Tab-separated table of C-alpha atoms (C1' of nucleotides) in Angstrom:
chain	number	residue	atom	x	y	z
A	15	MET	CA	11.628	-10.827	-19.254
A	16	THR	CA	15.230	-10.893	-18.023
A	17	SER	CA	17.052	-7.766	-16.920
A	18	SER	CA	19.355	-7.737	-19.903
A	19	THR	CA	16.695	-8.362	-22.548
A	20	PRO	CA	13.657	-6.132	-22.169
A	21	ALA	CA	10.496	-7.730	-23.507
A	22	GLY	CA	8.897	-6.119	-26.538
A	23	MET	CA	11.960	-4.107	-27.436
A	24	GLN	CA	13.154	-4.262	-31.031
A	25	ARG	CA	16.576	-2.885	-30.099
A	26	PRO	CA	17.344	-4.310	-26.686
A	27	GLY	CA	21.083	-3.738	-26.863
A	28	GLY	CA	23.435	-0.988	-25.756
A	29	ARG	CA	21.594	2.170	-24.814
A	30	THR	CA	18.208	0.592	-24.142
A	31	ALA	CA	19.675	-1.977	-21.762
A	32	ARG	CA	21.734	0.726	-20.066
A	33	VAL	CA	18.690	2.925	-19.573
A	34	ARG	CA	16.678	0.029	-18.269
A	35	ALA	CA	19.314	-0.980	-15.742
A	36	ALA	CA	19.783	2.605	-14.575
A	37	VAL	CA	16.044	3.087	-14.091
A	38	LEU	CA	15.577	-0.155	-12.162
A	39	ARG	CA	18.498	0.670	-9.886
A	40	ALA	CA	17.218	4.212	-9.397
A	41	ALA	CA	13.751	2.844	-8.609
A	42	GLU	CA	15.189	0.650	-5.855
A	43	ASP	CA	17.145	3.560	-4.423
A	44	ALA	CA	14.082	5.808	-4.470
A	45	LEU	CA	11.929	3.181	-2.763
A	46	VAL	CA	14.439	2.704	0.016
A	47	GLU	CA	14.904	6.430	0.551
A	48	VAL	CA	11.432	7.917	0.136
A	49	GLY	CA	9.271	4.799	0.490
A	50	PHE	CA	6.266	3.888	-1.566
A	51	ALA	CA	4.241	6.908	-0.539
A	52	GLY	CA	6.724	9.385	-1.997
A	53	PHE	CA	7.542	7.257	-5.005
A	54	ASP	CA	7.401	9.277	-8.202
A	55	LEU	CA	8.365	8.304	-11.735
A	56	GLY	CA	9.765	11.775	-12.407
A	57	ASP	CA	12.046	11.424	-9.415
A	58	VAL	CA	13.202	8.024	-10.638
A	59	ALA	CA	14.020	9.495	-14.052
A	60	ARG	CA	16.066	12.241	-12.415
A	61	ARG	CA	17.988	9.735	-10.281
A	62	ALA	CA	18.665	7.537	-13.302
A	63	GLU	CA	19.680	10.587	-15.350
A	64	VAL	CA	17.154	9.610	-17.953
A	65	GLY	CA	14.353	11.541	-19.603
A	66	ARG	CA	11.009	11.536	-17.802
A	67	THR	CA	9.371	10.706	-21.110
A	68	THR	CA	11.346	7.489	-21.380
A	69	VAL	CA	10.237	6.215	-17.999
A	70	TYR	CA	6.589	7.029	-18.646
A	71	ARG	CA	6.692	5.439	-22.075
A	72	ARG	CA	8.449	2.225	-21.047
A	73	TRP	CA	6.682	1.548	-17.761
A	74	GLY	CA	3.835	4.006	-17.515
A	75	THR	CA	2.719	3.251	-13.962
A	76	VAL	CA	4.366	2.791	-10.588
A	77	GLY	CA	2.968	-0.733	-10.395
A	78	ALA	CA	4.479	-1.762	-13.720
A	79	LEU	CA	7.894	-0.446	-12.741
A	80	LEU	CA	7.800	-2.184	-9.359
A	81	ALA	CA	6.690	-5.401	-11.049
A	82	ASP	CA	9.801	-5.164	-13.179
A	83	VAL	CA	11.998	-4.529	-10.141
A	84	LEU	CA	10.487	-7.556	-8.414
A	85	THR	CA	11.052	-9.740	-11.457
A	86	GLY	CA	14.708	-8.780	-11.265
A	87	MET	CA	14.810	-9.754	-7.606
A	88	ALA	CA	13.212	-13.122	-8.353
A	89	GLU	CA	16.087	-13.985	-10.632
A	90	GLN	CA	18.652	-13.841	-7.867
A	91	SER	CA	16.839	-16.517	-5.872
A	92	LEU	CA	18.935	-18.111	-3.136
A	93	PRO	CA	19.093	-21.911	-3.079
A	94	ARG	CA	17.178	-23.769	-0.399
A	95	ALA	CA	18.809	-25.451	2.597
A	96	ARG	CA	19.676	-29.170	2.515
A	97	THR	CA	20.568	-30.021	6.081
A	98	GLY	CA	18.863	-33.404	6.162
A	99	SER	CA	16.532	-32.461	9.015
A	100	LEU	CA	13.183	-30.726	8.751
A	101	HIS	CA	13.882	-28.715	11.874
A	102	GLU	CA	17.086	-27.233	10.523
A	103	ASP	CA	15.692	-26.656	7.033
A	104	LEU	CA	12.649	-24.772	8.248
A	105	ARG	CA	14.717	-22.710	10.639
A	106	ALA	CA	17.092	-21.801	7.840
A	107	ASN	CA	14.137	-20.729	5.735
A	108	ALA	CA	12.626	-18.659	8.537
A	109	ARG	CA	15.920	-16.934	9.199
A	110	LEU	CA	16.399	-16.178	5.526
A	111	VAL	CA	12.924	-14.651	5.298
A	112	ARG	CA	13.508	-12.654	8.458
A	113	ARG	CA	16.848	-11.359	7.262
A	114	THR	CA	15.307	-10.328	3.963
A	115	LEU	CA	12.433	-8.460	5.586
A	116	ALA	CA	14.634	-6.844	8.227
A	117	ASP	CA	17.205	-5.691	5.688
A	118	PRO	CA	16.640	-1.966	5.114
A	119	ARG	CA	16.907	-2.239	1.368
A	120	GLN	CA	15.174	-5.533	0.607
A	121	GLY	CA	12.590	-5.018	3.341
A	122	ALA	CA	11.585	-1.644	1.934
A	123	LEU	CA	11.310	-3.171	-1.512
A	124	PHE	CA	9.074	-5.992	-0.333
A	125	ARG	CA	6.778	-3.704	1.590
A	126	ALA	CA	6.546	-1.393	-1.399
A	127	VAL	CA	5.686	-4.185	-3.793
A	128	LEU	CA	3.117	-5.627	-1.392
A	129	VAL	CA	1.538	-2.185	-1.314
A	130	ALA	CA	1.687	-1.756	-5.082
A	131	ALA	CA	0.148	-5.188	-5.584
A	132	ALA	CA	-2.924	-4.057	-3.681
A	133	GLY	CA	-3.697	-1.549	-6.396
A	134	ASP	CA	-1.977	-2.673	-9.567
A	135	PRO	CA	-2.748	-5.963	-11.376
A	136	ALA	CA	0.698	-6.117	-12.996
A	137	ALA	CA	2.437	-5.741	-9.651
A	138	ALA	CA	0.096	-8.321	-8.104
A	139	GLU	CA	0.829	-10.813	-10.861
A	140	ALA	CA	4.585	-10.309	-10.439
A	141	LEU	CA	4.254	-10.693	-6.680
A	142	HIS	CA	2.260	-13.914	-6.913
A	143	ARG	CA	4.739	-15.346	-9.405
A	144	PHE	CA	7.589	-14.391	-7.097
A	145	TYR	CA	6.109	-16.260	-4.137
A	146	ARG	CA	5.159	-19.277	-6.243
A	147	VAL	CA	8.812	-19.582	-7.257
A	148	ARG	CA	10.142	-19.028	-3.747
A	149	VAL	CA	7.746	-21.535	-2.172
A	150	ALA	CA	8.413	-24.125	-4.878
A	151	GLU	CA	12.142	-23.756	-4.273
A	152	TRP	CA	11.798	-24.710	-0.591
A	153	ALA	CA	8.992	-27.265	-0.846
A	154	PRO	CA	11.402	-30.203	-1.398
A	155	CYS	CA	12.601	-29.761	2.201
A	156	VAL	CA	9.186	-30.966	3.285
A	157	THR	CA	8.864	-33.607	0.588
A	158	GLU	CA	12.111	-35.138	1.782
A	159	ALA	CA	10.954	-34.962	5.396
A	160	VAL	CA	7.874	-36.951	4.377
A	161	GLU	CA	10.108	-39.532	2.730
A	162	ARG	CA	12.231	-39.727	5.868
A	163	GLY	CA	9.081	-40.309	7.892
A	164	GLU	CA	9.431	-37.090	9.902
A	165	VAL	CA	6.050	-35.870	8.725
A	166	PRO	CA	2.829	-37.780	7.897
A	167	ALA	CA	2.276	-38.850	4.297
A	168	GLY	CA	-0.083	-36.619	2.345
A	169	THR	CA	1.301	-33.435	3.882
A	170	ASP	CA	1.130	-30.473	1.500
A	171	PRO	CA	4.767	-29.291	1.252
A	172	GLU	CA	4.005	-25.809	-0.044
A	173	GLU	CA	1.504	-25.199	2.728
A	174	VAL	CA	4.180	-25.970	5.301
A	175	VAL	CA	6.644	-23.577	3.662
A	176	ARG	CA	4.017	-20.846	3.612
A	177	ALA	CA	3.273	-21.528	7.275
A	178	VAL	CA	6.859	-20.595	8.104
A	179	SER	CA	6.715	-17.196	6.419
A	180	ALA	CA	3.175	-16.245	7.380
A	181	PRO	CA	3.780	-15.295	11.046
A	182	LEU	CA	6.767	-13.160	10.062
A	183	TYR	CA	4.807	-11.185	7.506
A	184	TYR	CA	1.851	-10.879	9.859
A	185	ARG	CA	4.082	-9.588	12.626
A	186	MET	CA	5.751	-7.087	10.327
A	187	LEU	CA	2.437	-5.730	9.076
A	188	THR	CA	0.280	-5.641	12.180
A	189	THR	CA	2.680	-4.854	15.021
A	190	ALA	CA	5.487	-2.409	15.721
A	191	GLU	CA	7.686	-5.103	17.214
A	192	PRO	CA	11.011	-5.787	15.491
A	193	LEU	CA	11.504	-8.950	13.483
A	194	ASP	CA	14.238	-10.622	15.511
A	195	GLU	CA	15.775	-14.033	15.096
A	196	ALA	CA	13.800	-15.417	18.030
A	197	ALA	CA	10.593	-14.647	16.140
A	198	ALA	CA	11.954	-16.481	13.108
A	199	ASP	CA	12.844	-19.535	15.189
A	200	ARG	CA	9.400	-19.534	16.796
A	201	ALA	CA	7.762	-19.380	13.374
A	202	ALA	CA	9.820	-22.312	12.136
A	203	ALA	CA	9.134	-24.333	15.280
A	204	ALA	CA	5.394	-23.725	15.085
A	205	ALA	CA	5.204	-24.745	11.431
A	206	GLU	CA	7.257	-27.850	12.160
A	207	ALA	CA	5.069	-28.876	15.103
A	208	ALA	CA	1.892	-28.401	13.073
A	209	ALA	CA	3.363	-30.373	10.181
A	210	ARG	CA	4.417	-33.275	12.436
A	211	ALA	CA	0.926	-33.343	13.930
A	212	GLY	CA	-0.514	-33.757	10.451
A	213	ALA	CA	-2.212	-30.360	10.261
A	214	PHE	CA	-1.163	-29.840	6.643
A	215	ARG	CA	-2.408	-33.087	5.148
A	216	ALA	CA	-4.379	-32.419	1.967
A	217	GLY	CA	-8.106	-32.985	2.130
B	5	MET	CA	-11.685	9.506	20.025
B	6	THR	CA	-15.182	8.106	19.519
B	7	SER	CA	-17.103	8.673	16.312
B	8	SER	CA	-19.600	11.029	17.883
B	9	THR	CA	-17.080	13.142	19.803
B	10	PRO	CA	-14.196	14.270	17.639
B	11	ALA	CA	-11.026	14.878	19.629
B	12	GLY	CA	-9.719	18.425	19.770
B	13	MET	CA	-12.970	19.963	18.658
B	14	GLN	CA	-14.362	22.792	20.744
B	15	ARG	CA	-17.807	22.456	19.212
B	16	PRO	CA	-18.245	18.726	18.650
B	17	GLY	CA	-22.040	18.862	18.462
B	18	GLY	CA	-24.554	19.062	15.643
B	19	ARG	CA	-22.944	20.102	12.407
B	20	THR	CA	-19.395	19.035	13.233
B	21	ALA	CA	-20.487	15.527	14.204
B	22	ARG	CA	-22.684	15.321	11.111
B	23	VAL	CA	-19.823	16.374	8.846
B	24	ARG	CA	-17.472	13.931	10.505
B	25	ALA	CA	-19.856	11.000	10.140
B	26	ALA	CA	-20.578	11.868	6.508
B	27	VAL	CA	-16.875	12.082	5.683
B	28	LEU	CA	-15.999	8.785	7.371
B	29	ARG	CA	-18.845	7.011	5.591
B	30	ALA	CA	-17.839	8.588	2.271
B	31	ALA	CA	-14.233	7.539	2.869
B	32	GLU	CA	-15.308	3.920	3.331
B	33	ASP	CA	-17.426	4.055	0.196
B	34	ALA	CA	-14.602	5.567	-1.809
B	35	LEU	CA	-12.117	2.960	-0.598
B	36	VAL	CA	-14.417	0.111	-1.529
B	37	GLU	CA	-15.181	1.565	-4.950
B	38	VAL	CA	-11.892	3.020	-6.166
B	39	GLY	CA	-9.426	1.326	-3.811
B	40	PHE	CA	-6.481	2.900	-2.082
B	41	ALA	CA	-4.691	3.783	-5.298
B	42	GLY	CA	-7.468	6.063	-6.501
B	43	PHE	CA	-8.276	7.425	-3.067
B	44	ASP	CA	-8.486	11.209	-3.069
B	45	LEU	CA	-9.569	13.583	-0.330
B	46	GLY	CA	-11.318	15.837	-2.836
B	47	ASP	CA	-13.361	12.897	-4.039
B	48	VAL	CA	-14.298	12.032	-0.469
B	49	ALA	CA	-15.444	15.605	0.120
B	50	ARG	CA	-17.619	15.451	-2.995
B	51	ARG	CA	-19.183	12.146	-1.909
B	52	ALA	CA	-19.832	13.485	1.592
B	53	GLU	CA	-21.266	16.713	0.145
B	54	VAL	CA	-18.831	18.665	2.260
B	55	GLY	CA	-16.307	21.369	1.393
B	56	ARG	CA	-12.869	20.186	0.284
B	57	THR	CA	-11.352	22.700	2.681
B	58	THR	CA	-13.040	21.036	5.632
B	59	VAL	CA	-11.626	17.615	4.842
B	60	TYR	CA	-8.115	18.953	4.323
B	61	ARG	CA	-8.294	21.008	7.531
B	62	ARG	CA	-9.679	18.259	9.759
B	63	TRP	CA	-7.654	15.307	8.491
B	64	GLY	CA	-5.034	16.681	6.152
B	65	THR	CA	-3.646	13.404	4.839
B	66	VAL	CA	-5.025	10.151	3.515
B	67	GLY	CA	-3.307	8.260	6.318
B	68	ALA	CA	-4.897	10.366	9.037
B	69	LEU	CA	-8.369	9.902	7.569
B	70	LEU	CA	-7.919	6.145	7.236
B	71	ALA	CA	-6.616	5.981	10.792
B	72	ASP	CA	-9.863	7.600	11.881
B	73	VAL	CA	-11.911	5.161	9.811
B	74	LEU	CA	-10.043	2.261	11.396
B	75	THR	CA	-10.600	3.615	14.883
B	76	GLY	CA	-14.302	3.607	14.113
B	77	MET	CA	-14.092	-0.020	12.973
B	78	ALA	CA	-12.268	-1.020	16.154
B	79	GLU	CA	-15.194	0.182	18.246
B	80	GLN	CA	-17.605	-2.303	16.735
B	81	SER	CA	-15.473	-5.237	17.865
B	82	LEU	CA	-17.289	-8.558	17.901
B	83	PRO	CA	-17.124	-10.609	21.119
B	84	ARG	CA	-14.913	-13.688	21.201
B	85	ALA	CA	-16.221	-17.245	21.127
B	86	ARG	CA	-16.755	-19.202	24.368
B	87	THR	CA	-17.369	-22.748	23.249
B	88	GLY	CA	-15.372	-24.424	26.017
B	89	SER	CA	-13.001	-26.141	23.589
B	90	LEU	CA	-9.824	-24.687	22.097
B	91	HIS	CA	-10.532	-26.357	18.776
B	92	GLU	CA	-13.927	-24.738	18.390
B	93	ASP	CA	-12.769	-21.357	19.685
B	94	LEU	CA	-9.846	-21.101	17.279
B	95	ARG	CA	-11.961	-22.263	14.386
B	96	ALA	CA	-14.564	-19.621	15.201
B	97	ASN	CA	-11.830	-17.008	15.248
B	98	ALA	CA	-10.361	-18.162	11.939
B	99	ARG	CA	-13.757	-18.156	10.291
B	100	LEU	CA	-14.494	-14.665	11.604
B	101	VAL	CA	-11.206	-13.350	10.243
B	102	ARG	CA	-11.797	-15.073	6.927
B	103	ARG	CA	-15.308	-13.680	6.625
B	104	THR	CA	-14.027	-10.197	7.390
B	105	LEU	CA	-11.250	-10.340	4.815
B	106	ALA	CA	-13.435	-11.957	2.173
B	107	ASP	CA	-16.223	-9.410	2.643
B	108	PRO	CA	-16.006	-6.950	-0.262
B	109	ARG	CA	-16.441	-3.916	1.951
B	110	GLN	CA	-14.454	-4.838	5.056
B	111	GLY	CA	-11.792	-6.661	3.057
B	112	ALA	CA	-11.173	-3.617	0.889
B	113	LEU	CA	-10.960	-1.438	3.989
B	114	PHE	CA	-8.415	-3.696	5.645
B	115	ARG	CA	-6.230	-3.906	2.574
B	116	ALA	CA	-6.374	-0.138	2.194
B	117	VAL	CA	-5.401	0.517	5.796
B	118	LEU	CA	-2.581	-2.019	5.609
B	119	VAL	CA	-1.316	-0.119	2.603
B	120	ALA	CA	-1.711	3.265	4.253
B	121	ALA	CA	0.104	2.040	7.364
B	122	ALA	CA	3.153	1.291	5.236
B	123	GLY	CA	3.574	4.972	4.514
B	124	ASP	CA	1.830	6.924	7.246
B	125	PRO	CA	2.797	6.791	10.947
B	126	ALA	CA	-0.696	7.783	12.122
B	127	ALA	CA	-2.300	5.001	10.107
B	128	ALA	CA	0.338	2.539	11.329
B	129	GLU	CA	-0.318	3.465	14.955
B	130	ALA	CA	-4.072	3.056	14.498
B	131	LEU	CA	-3.537	-0.293	12.808
B	132	HIS	CA	-1.275	-1.632	15.551
B	133	ARG	CA	-3.729	-0.504	18.207
B	134	PHE	CA	-6.525	-2.202	16.313
B	135	TYR	CA	-4.746	-5.548	16.250
B	136	ARG	CA	-3.651	-5.278	19.880
B	137	VAL	CA	-7.311	-4.906	20.859
B	138	ARG	CA	-8.500	-7.696	18.599
B	139	VAL	CA	-5.815	-10.126	19.774
B	140	ALA	CA	-6.385	-9.266	23.435
B	141	GLU	CA	-10.107	-9.923	22.975
B	142	TRP	CA	-9.477	-13.508	21.835
B	143	ALA	CA	-6.468	-14.353	24.006
B	144	PRO	CA	-8.629	-15.647	26.918
B	145	CYS	CA	-9.677	-18.565	24.700
B	146	VAL	CA	-6.116	-19.806	24.966
B	147	THR	CA	-5.685	-18.876	28.621
B	148	GLU	CA	-8.717	-20.999	29.466
B	149	ALA	CA	-7.403	-23.849	27.344
B	150	VAL	CA	-4.211	-23.740	29.413
B	151	GLU	CA	-6.284	-23.899	32.596
B	152	ARG	CA	-8.206	-26.859	31.216
B	153	GLY	CA	-4.917	-28.595	30.464
B	154	GLU	CA	-5.461	-28.646	26.705
B	155	VAL	CA	-2.274	-26.691	26.115
B	156	PRO	CA	1.055	-26.685	27.999
B	157	ALA	CA	1.540	-24.133	30.789
B	158	GLY	CA	3.575	-21.102	29.793
B	159	THR	CA	1.980	-20.884	26.353
B	160	ASP	CA	1.759	-17.301	25.094
B	161	PRO	CA	-1.969	-16.788	24.403
B	162	GLU	CA	-1.580	-13.809	22.086
B	163	GLU	CA	0.988	-15.611	19.976
B	164	VAL	CA	-1.492	-18.443	19.423
B	165	VAL	CA	-4.224	-16.026	18.380
B	166	ARG	CA	-1.872	-14.335	15.951
B	167	ALA	CA	-0.886	-17.726	14.561
B	168	VAL	CA	-4.490	-18.269	13.515
B	169	SER	CA	-4.730	-15.051	11.498
B	170	ALA	CA	-1.263	-15.049	10.005
B	171	PRO	CA	-1.754	-17.709	7.307
B	172	LEU	CA	-4.963	-16.038	6.159
B	173	TYR	CA	-3.335	-12.654	5.724
B	174	TYR	CA	-0.309	-14.230	4.080
B	175	ARG	CA	-2.502	-16.105	1.650
B	176	MET	CA	-4.509	-12.998	0.821
B	177	LEU	CA	-1.401	-10.932	0.144
B	178	THR	CA	0.887	-13.323	-1.668
B	179	THR	CA	-1.422	-15.533	-3.720
B	180	ALA	CA	-4.392	-15.089	-6.008
B	181	GLU	CA	-6.253	-17.975	-4.415
B	182	PRO	CA	-9.598	-17.218	-2.766
B	183	LEU	CA	-9.893	-17.216	1.025
B	184	ASP	CA	-12.358	-20.042	1.519
B	185	GLU	CA	-13.603	-21.616	4.704
B	186	ALA	CA	-11.349	-24.642	4.239
B	187	ALA	CA	-8.336	-22.333	4.411
B	188	ALA	CA	-9.674	-20.851	7.636
B	189	ASP	CA	-10.170	-24.272	9.175
B	190	ARG	CA	-6.667	-25.335	8.157
B	191	ALA	CA	-5.223	-22.191	9.742
B	192	ALA	CA	-7.065	-22.865	12.996
B	193	ALA	CA	-6.032	-26.514	13.035
B	194	ALA	CA	-2.364	-25.682	12.423
B	195	ALA	CA	-2.295	-23.104	15.202
B	196	GLU	CA	-4.002	-25.525	17.558
B	197	ALA	CA	-1.584	-28.346	16.768
B	198	ALA	CA	1.419	-26.102	17.282
B	199	ALA	CA	0.003	-24.807	20.547
B	200	ARG	CA	-0.683	-28.323	21.871
B	201	ALA	CA	2.871	-29.318	20.964
B	202	GLY	CA	4.148	-26.430	23.063
B	203	ALA	CA	5.538	-24.356	20.213
B	204	PHE	CA	4.245	-21.129	21.715
B	205	ARG	CA	5.689	-21.419	25.209
B	206	ALA	CA	7.452	-18.226	26.185
B	207	GLY	CA	11.187	-18.608	26.205
C	8	DT	C1'	-33.303	35.070	22.449
C	9	DC	C1'	-28.953	37.021	21.313
C	10	DA	C1'	-23.886	37.702	20.919
C	11	DT	C1'	-19.737	35.337	20.152
C	12	DT	C1'	-16.785	32.707	17.516
C	13	DA	C1'	-15.743	27.802	16.152
C	14	DA	C1'	-16.275	25.471	12.161
C	15	DC	C1'	-17.648	25.225	7.400
C	16	DG	C1'	-17.578	26.329	2.265
C	17	DG	C1'	-16.443	28.516	-2.138
C	18	DG	C1'	-13.117	30.161	-5.233
C	19	DA	C1'	-8.648	31.568	-6.662
C	20	DC	C1'	-3.944	30.243	-6.762
C	21	DT	C1'	0.289	27.221	-6.960
C	22	DC	C1'	2.805	23.259	-7.722
C	23	DC	C1'	3.431	18.901	-9.437
C	24	DT	C1'	2.232	14.679	-12.070
C	25	DG	C1'	1.560	12.749	-16.411
C	26	DT	C1'	0.902	13.547	-21.674
C	27	DT	C1'	2.026	15.025	-26.265
C	28	DC	C1'	4.910	16.664	-29.958
C	29	DC	C1'	8.937	16.754	-32.322
C	30	DA	C1'	13.911	17.041	-32.819
C	31	DT	C1'	18.092	14.277	-31.777
C	32	DT	C1'	20.770	10.142	-30.848
C	33	DA	C1'	22.407	5.685	-31.602
C	34	DG	C1'	21.272	0.401	-32.419
C	35	DC	C1'	21.036	-2.785	-36.064
C	36	DG	C1'	21.091	-4.808	-40.750
C	37	DC	C1'	23.236	-4.279	-44.980
D	24	DG	C1'	31.073	2.418	-42.855
D	25	DC	C1'	26.099	3.893	-44.170
D	26	DG	C1'	21.190	4.375	-43.997
D	27	DC	C1'	17.041	3.398	-41.636
D	28	DT	C1'	14.354	3.940	-37.837
D	29	DA	C1'	13.735	2.458	-32.895
D	30	DA	C1'	14.416	4.700	-28.873
D	31	DT	C1'	15.573	8.640	-26.218
D	32	DG	C1'	15.128	13.473	-24.368
D	33	DG	C1'	13.609	18.253	-24.040
D	34	DA	C1'	9.875	21.470	-23.939
D	35	DA	C1'	5.377	22.878	-23.933
D	36	DC	C1'	0.847	21.647	-22.365
D	37	DA	C1'	-3.159	19.979	-19.555
D	38	DG	C1'	-5.307	18.412	-15.517
D	39	DG	C1'	-5.681	17.737	-10.809
D	40	DA	C1'	-4.232	17.729	-5.856
D	41	DG	C1'	-3.483	20.539	-1.989
D	42	DT	C1'	-3.267	25.472	0.113
D	43	DC	C1'	-4.860	30.017	1.267
D	44	DC	C1'	-8.025	33.729	1.954
D	45	DC	C1'	-12.143	35.345	3.441
D	46	DG	C1'	-17.124	35.505	3.753
D	47	DT	C1'	-21.027	32.589	5.721
D	48	DT	C1'	-23.281	29.469	8.898
D	49	DA	C1'	-24.571	27.569	13.101
D	50	DA	C1'	-23.103	25.593	17.901
D	51	DT	C1'	-22.504	27.280	22.482
D	52	DG	C1'	-23.332	29.810	26.708
D	53	DA	C1'	-25.409	33.590	29.057
DNA sequence: TCATTAACGGGACTCCTGTTCCATTAGCGC
DNA sequence: GCGCTAATGGAACAGGAGTCCCGTTAATGA
């Protein structure tokens, strides 16, 4: 499941690992350059200087390959903020999400995987796992805010974290407006206000 | 631009209109049944009992055809709620959005167009126009709430409306959890709380 | 009603994606 | 090292998506 140890391989060392790494890197490059629409496994094989047959045999579908790319991205998860204030923590989270989506490379990857997940169960599963991990990583910011009394008891921490990201994704998908830092700060402020008002209490 | 009067056609009557309607209906059916991944213009032509050549000549790309389908959907826009209370209005909006996304037919269409918009400029433009119209339709709910004093002056009405939809779309895309009515009500309540706290004042 | 021609439809053709077969290369255990 | 065989890579093959050409149909206006 990790980048260096392909699952299901009986000889995961040397050449196999090299091929795998080259293909995953080539897949990222291809996504950024041609986007999801023009994404082609044959093209990826060419970029990776690997046989087409190998790519089709190991991954088979676009969705499976993107799921693997996403799994690799999940491993380099950035640690959450620990500023001691809910306001600062949520803003840090919003800005991190914004920076990721606005980054030409990472943004293209996320959009591509979102698209792939709509049609491929493997990609969808990888995507859902990715967000479960990311949300769980930041949830303690809210838990600690509850303990500090900043937010009502019973507040669902993960729901608050999701509320920070949601407006940014919605804006990216449904409008042509750029994702600037002001939008990130607004998203964080709105989630914080709703949390303080008790809108995310379970029940 | 309307369904019955194709733009750019010099003979929009009779046969042309019939062909157009059949193709758009077939496109919706195909999307619901095979999804965006398996969407093929030849298949649409077969379903519509129309020549492949016609479909390729009139629309050319998947994105262009989906943009046309979406334009048709935008025309049958439902009127906004007018309950006299921000709470009820936002909840009505959230429930409408939820019902639309959870509906097998409309939900599949929306996901497909979101996907198409990621790779096709024409589809993206149609999608953005669609959401501009939808948001503008519901914005008066917030404007009136400002006039009633429910929400601070200077609140951006469209931002509040978007804040209602955002968590629902985010949930649909990034988790496997079903979009139930409780989720809709939570989304409405969170947006309302943030609005009352002044989180959406222009700045 | 009739002439004009916009729009449609069938079929052949091309290119590209994905599969299969088999020879070659190189991990891995001994 | 050496042998075994997992894994790779090239080449030939099949199927399908999109294009082009041209004959047919029917909307439009007089």
